Every structure is written in structure tokens, then in C-alpha cells.
Amino acid sequence: MIAAKAPQPTTKVNFDVPRHACDCHTHMFGDPKQFPFSPTRSYTPELALPAEMLAVHRALHIERVVVVTPSVYGTDNSATLHAIKALGRTARGVAVIDDRITDRDLDALARAGIRGVRINVATAGPTDPAAVRRRFEATAGRLKGRNWHIQIYTNAAAIPAIKDAVLDSPLPVVFDHFGGAQAALGITQPGFTELIELVRSGKAYVKISGAYRASTRAPGYPDVAPLAKALIAANQDRILWGTDWPHPDSSRRPAGEIAPFLPIDDGYLLNELPLWAPDAALRETILVRNPARLYEF
């Protein structure tokens, strides 16, 4: 049994969080006896359970949540579906699939609350830009006709290779964690201009989530602010916010070695949002309106 040590907020929220606010990026890690990890995973996490997630969101005054299948499960979405069921009508999910999935399987995922498919090329999957593009196009074709979206976790430098495919996609596209941009490289870094263009076009959403993945300047991550503000200015209707709870350390480790969660304070992270979006109406757009549209709350 892997001990449950998922982090809880220690800083109180210092602004009025609007009703129906949504955390658009979380993960669930269940007991591996019930939800086995993939043998090809790059890390082995601790446990992070629905009750712990509920406690986090009570502290943050967050009512809605999106659970994303992490790379440690491969294409097995059982833990994510379990979490959605446990959390109830306020939860939606993003699954991971392969080319063996059937229409009946996709229909079942939709009924269970799945609203998108994740392509993870940051911690799992191909990194060659051409291969990423082929995988993206295949996923878009497979989901055509469904009211879903494609979520992609990549580094910013890979975005130019898929820019045209995103613009041509029949589905909305969501980029995780600032599109993989690194704060130290600024707003002129490779790929960030293309990310801004995609957000401005309305074809792509971006999650201003996991600031600690874009910056090493803890605890305030001040160098992330220019990235966040540039994305919001490009198109406020395509910005999402998320914690990335329980903050897995996805760096590669020897097989079986437990990777402790990163000690991130989600209260502190949420308090950064008013610095990026000072207007209350703008924060409601980011926290409530955009997630309600995309995830069908």
C-alpha cells in the first residue's frame, strides 16, 4: 500500500472566488491493487484520493473539477472514472485513448463524464514534432463529430509544428500548463508566439496552471506573470485555470521507487490569479464561464 500524502492548502484564499469556479486540472491516484499502474510508467506516485481532493477544493472555495488521466495509467481511465463518480455532478474528466478504442467505448466514456482526450508528449509518447502532429491528427479524426476537445501536454517549442493542424482541427484544443512555456525564456521564446496566435484565433484554450512547472522562482513565481497576462490579453474566453493537484513529480525514477508529491501550496497558487487577472468579471470568465462551456457543466 502506498501512503496517501497528497498536499493540502496552507494559505487562505485572499479574494472572492465566484460561485461554480472550476479547477480544470487535477489527477487521481488510487490504490494500485484496484487501479494498477502501467508497467511502462516513468514514475510511481503516492496516493491521491477523492476525499482529499474535496478537502482541497473546500479550502479553495472551488465547486467544480476536471480530472485528467495521468501518464502512469497509460490508456486505463478507471481511476479517473472512479474519481468522477465519487465526486458527482460537479466533476468531468479527460481520458487517454489509443487507436483500439471503439465508438461504443467512447460513448461509455461520454456518459461517465469524459469531455476530452489527452495527448501527453511531455512525460509520455513521441517527442518528434512530425510524430506529435501525426498523433494529433489521428486523434482529431477519431473524435470528429463528438462535442469533445483534445488536450495536449507538450513543450512550447513543439507548437509551431502543429499550429496548422490545430487551426484545421474539427475540435477545440487545450494546451496544458502555459503551453509548456518556460518563464525564464520570456514571451519571445520559441512557440509562444504561435500559442498566442492560436489562443487569439479561438481554436485553442490554454491552462494557466502549474506555474511551478514554468518557473523555479518559488514561492511567488513572479516571472510567470508576463506569460499569463499575454495569454489573457490574447483572448480571455480561451483561458482556463487549474491546480495540477496533487502535483506529481513526473521526473523519471527507477522502477518501483515512490515519487513524493511536490510540496505545492494551492492556496498560494490560487492567490496569484488576481495578480494576473485583476478584474473580478475577468476572473469569473476564467474560473466559471470558460470551463462551463468547454466541459458542459
C-alpha positions as a printed Julia matrix, in Angstrom:
297×3 Matrix{Float64}:
   0.0    0.0     0.0
   1.35   3.41   -0.94
   0.81   6.01    1.78
  -1.55   8.87    0.97
   0.3   12.14    1.37
  -1.46  14.41   -1.08
  -0.78  18.08   -0.23
  -3.43  20.35    1.25
  -3.51  24.19    1.03
  -1.87  26.09    3.87
  -2.53  29.65    2.62
  -6.04  31.09    2.83
  -7.61  32.44   -0.34
  -7.44  36.24   -0.27
 -10.15  37.13   -2.82
 -13.8   36.31   -3.51
 -13.87  33.16   -5.61
 -17.01  33.23   -7.82
 -19.71  30.59   -7.47
 -19.23  27.48   -9.64
 -15.5   28.11  -10.03
 -13.69  25.17  -11.63
 -10.28  23.6   -11.1
  -9.6   22.41  -14.65
  -6.57  20.22  -14.0
  -6.3   17.55  -11.31
  -5.24  13.92  -11.17
  -6.38  10.93   -9.13
  -4.01   8.17   -8.0
  -5.84   5.25   -6.44
  -4.7    2.14   -4.62
  -2.61   0.23   -7.2
  -4.27  -3.01   -6.09
  -7.52  -1.62   -7.51
  -6.04   0.65  -10.17
  -2.76  -0.88  -11.39
  -0.11   1.41  -12.8
   1.25   0.89  -16.29
   4.43  -1.22  -16.31
   5.99   1.31  -18.7
   5.34   4.34  -16.44
   8.19   6.77  -15.81
   7.35   7.36  -12.13
   5.33   5.81   -9.29
   3.17   8.3    -7.37
   1.75   8.27   -3.87
  -2.0    8.02   -3.39
  -4.35  10.95   -4.04
  -7.98  10.17   -3.28
 -11.37  11.84   -3.92
 -11.86  12.77   -0.25
  -8.51  14.58   -0.25
  -9.45  16.43   -3.42
 -12.74  17.52   -1.88
 -10.84  18.91    1.1
  -8.55  20.9    -1.2
 -11.46  22.43   -3.05
 -13.39  23.26    0.11
 -10.37  25.24    1.27
 -10.12  26.99   -2.12
 -13.9   27.62   -2.46
 -13.85  25.68   -5.73
 -17.07  23.85   -6.67
 -16.23  22.09   -9.95
 -13.33  19.94  -11.05
 -11.82  18.27  -14.1
  -9.91  15.02  -13.5
  -7.24  14.17  -16.09
  -5.88  10.65  -16.58
  -2.13  10.81  -15.78
   0.58   9.02  -17.73
   1.14   6.36  -15.03
  -2.09   4.63  -16.11
  -1.37   4.5   -19.83
  -4.77   4.24  -21.53
  -6.55   2.81  -18.47
  -9.01   5.5   -17.35
 -10.5    3.51  -14.46
  -9.07   5.67  -11.68
 -10.3    8.85  -13.39
 -13.79   7.4   -13.9
 -13.85   6.28  -10.26
 -12.98   9.81   -9.15
 -15.65  11.4   -11.36
 -18.29   9.05   -9.95
 -17.17   9.73   -6.38
 -17.17  13.5    -6.88
 -20.57  13.54   -8.6
 -22.2   16.03  -10.96
 -19.58  18.71  -10.3
 -16.85  16.6   -11.94
 -15.8   15.99  -15.53
 -12.83  14.15  -16.98
 -10.22  13.96  -19.72
  -9.22  10.47  -20.86
  -6.26   8.89  -22.63
  -7.05   6.56  -25.55
  -5.32   4.58  -28.28
  -6.36   3.51  -31.76
  -8.02   0.33  -30.47
 -10.86   2.21  -28.79
 -14.32   1.64  -30.24
 -17.24   4.02  -30.73
 -19.06   2.12  -28.0
 -16.14   2.73  -25.64
 -16.17   6.45  -26.47
 -19.92   6.6   -25.89
 -19.46   4.98  -22.47
 -16.74   7.47  -21.56
 -19.01  10.35  -22.56
 -21.83   9.04  -20.35
 -19.35   8.78  -17.47
 -18.39  12.45  -17.77
 -15.4   12.44  -20.11
 -15.25  15.52  -22.32
 -11.82  15.31  -23.9
  -8.78  13.22  -24.77
  -5.26  14.0   -23.64
  -2.12  13.65  -25.72
   0.87  13.71  -23.38
   4.18  14.22  -25.14
   5.88  15.86  -22.17
   6.1   12.77  -19.91
   4.9   10.02  -22.28
   4.63   9.5   -26.02
   6.56  10.75  -29.04
   8.62  13.94  -28.9
   9.49  14.23  -32.59
   7.37  17.12  -33.96
   6.28  15.13  -37.02
   5.18  12.22  -34.82
   3.32  14.57  -32.49
   1.5   16.04  -35.48
   0.52  12.6   -36.77
  -0.79  11.59  -33.38
  -2.72  14.83  -33.05
  -4.31  14.47  -36.49
  -5.23  10.83  -35.85
  -6.89  11.75  -32.55
  -8.78  14.64  -34.13
 -10.06  12.36  -36.87
 -11.1    9.69  -34.37
 -13.12  12.15  -32.3
 -14.68  14.06  -35.18
 -18.4   14.6   -34.66
 -18.18  14.48  -30.86
 -18.55  17.53  -28.67
 -15.16  16.87  -27.1
 -11.77  18.52  -27.17
  -8.14  17.46  -27.49
  -5.85  18.32  -24.6
  -2.13  18.35  -25.28
   0.79  18.45  -22.86
   3.93  19.46  -24.72
   6.77  21.94  -24.65
   6.25  25.29  -26.34
   8.93  24.65  -28.97
   6.79  21.86  -30.47
   3.75  24.1   -31.01
   4.82  25.55  -34.41
   4.83  22.02  -35.86
   1.15  21.51  -35.03
  -0.11  25.07  -35.41
  -1.76  24.48  -38.79
  -3.25  21.17  -37.6
  -4.78  22.94  -34.61
  -6.26  25.62  -36.84
  -7.74  22.91  -39.08
  -8.94  20.74  -36.21
 -12.67  19.98  -36.05
 -12.35  20.05  -32.25
 -11.19  22.67  -29.75
  -7.64  22.16  -28.48
  -6.46  22.75  -24.9
  -2.8   23.29  -24.07
  -1.7   22.29  -20.56
   0.4   24.39  -18.21
   1.08  27.6   -20.19
   1.61  25.5   -23.3
   4.85  24.23  -21.83
   6.41  27.69  -21.94
   9.27  28.44  -19.53
   9.07  31.77  -17.73
  12.83  32.33  -17.81
  12.69  32.45  -21.63
  10.07  35.21  -21.71
   7.26  35.86  -24.16
   9.57  35.71  -27.2
  10.59  32.07  -26.64
  10.11  29.58  -29.5
   6.49  28.5   -29.79
   4.94  31.1   -27.51
   4.09  33.47  -30.37
   2.29  30.6   -32.12
   0.47  29.75  -28.88
  -0.7   33.34  -28.58
  -1.94  33.25  -32.18
  -3.86  30.03  -31.59
  -5.49  31.4   -28.44
  -6.36  34.63  -30.24
  -7.94  32.65  -33.09
 -10.34  30.95  -30.68
  -9.26  27.48  -31.82
  -7.18  26.82  -28.73
  -7.58  27.14  -24.99
  -4.63  27.27  -22.61
  -4.49  26.37  -18.94
  -2.68  28.9   -16.8
  -1.94  26.06  -14.42
   1.08  24.55  -12.73
   3.01  27.82  -12.51
   5.74  25.92  -10.67
   6.31  23.86  -13.83
   7.03  27.04  -15.79
   9.18  28.71  -13.12
  11.72  27.88  -10.44
  11.25  31.19   -8.63
   9.16  29.87   -5.76
   7.04  30.67   -3.92
   5.6   33.55   -5.92
   6.65  32.58   -9.45
   6.75  36.3   -10.43
   8.31  35.56  -13.81
   5.19  33.63  -14.85
   3.05  36.79  -14.74
   4.08  38.08  -18.21
   3.14  34.73  -19.76
  -0.24  34.67  -18.02
  -1.05  38.27  -18.86
  -0.07  37.84  -22.52
  -2.32  34.8   -22.86
  -5.25  36.51  -21.13
  -4.84  39.6   -23.31
  -4.87  37.42  -26.43
  -8.34  36.01  -25.68
  -9.86  35.88  -22.21
 -12.56  33.49  -23.47
  -9.96  30.78  -24.06
  -8.21  30.77  -20.7
  -8.66  28.06  -18.06
  -7.21  27.75  -14.56
  -6.15  24.65  -12.66
  -4.11  23.49   -9.69
  -2.41  20.4   -11.15
  -3.17  18.78   -7.78
  -1.74  16.58   -6.27
   1.38  17.89   -8.01
   3.1   14.68   -9.13
   6.84  14.66   -9.59
   6.97  13.13  -13.07
  10.74  13.03  -13.36
  11.9    9.56  -14.36
  12.82   7.25  -11.47
  13.9    3.62  -11.07
  11.02   1.15  -11.33
   9.03   0.92   -8.11
  10.67   3.91   -6.4
   7.92   6.12   -4.94
   7.93   9.73   -6.16
   6.65  12.02   -3.37
   4.27  14.74   -4.47
   5.76  18.19   -4.86
   5.09  20.36   -1.78
   2.91  22.94   -3.54
   0.54  25.25   -1.65
  -2.62  25.53   -3.77
  -3.92  28.47   -1.74
  -0.83  30.42   -2.68
  -1.21  29.38   -6.32
  -4.84  30.5    -6.47
  -3.92  33.86   -4.91
  -1.7   34.5    -7.92
  -4.74  34.68  -10.21
  -5.85  38.2    -9.14
  -2.33  39.42   -9.95
  -2.75  38.08  -13.49
  -6.45  38.98  -13.81
  -7.22  41.94  -11.5
 -10.83  42.36  -12.63
 -13.47  40.22  -10.88
 -15.51  39.81  -14.05
 -12.42  38.55  -15.87
 -11.76  36.01  -13.13
 -15.36  34.8   -13.41
 -14.8   34.28  -17.15
 -11.7   32.21  -16.46
 -12.96  30.26  -13.46
 -16.62  29.77  -14.37
 -17.77  30.67  -17.88
 -14.97  29.11  -19.92
 -14.97  25.76  -18.07
 -18.78  25.59  -18.15
 -18.69  25.96  -21.94
 -15.87  23.53  -22.62
 -16.74  20.79  -20.13
 -20.53  21.15  -20.31
 -21.26  21.85  -16.65
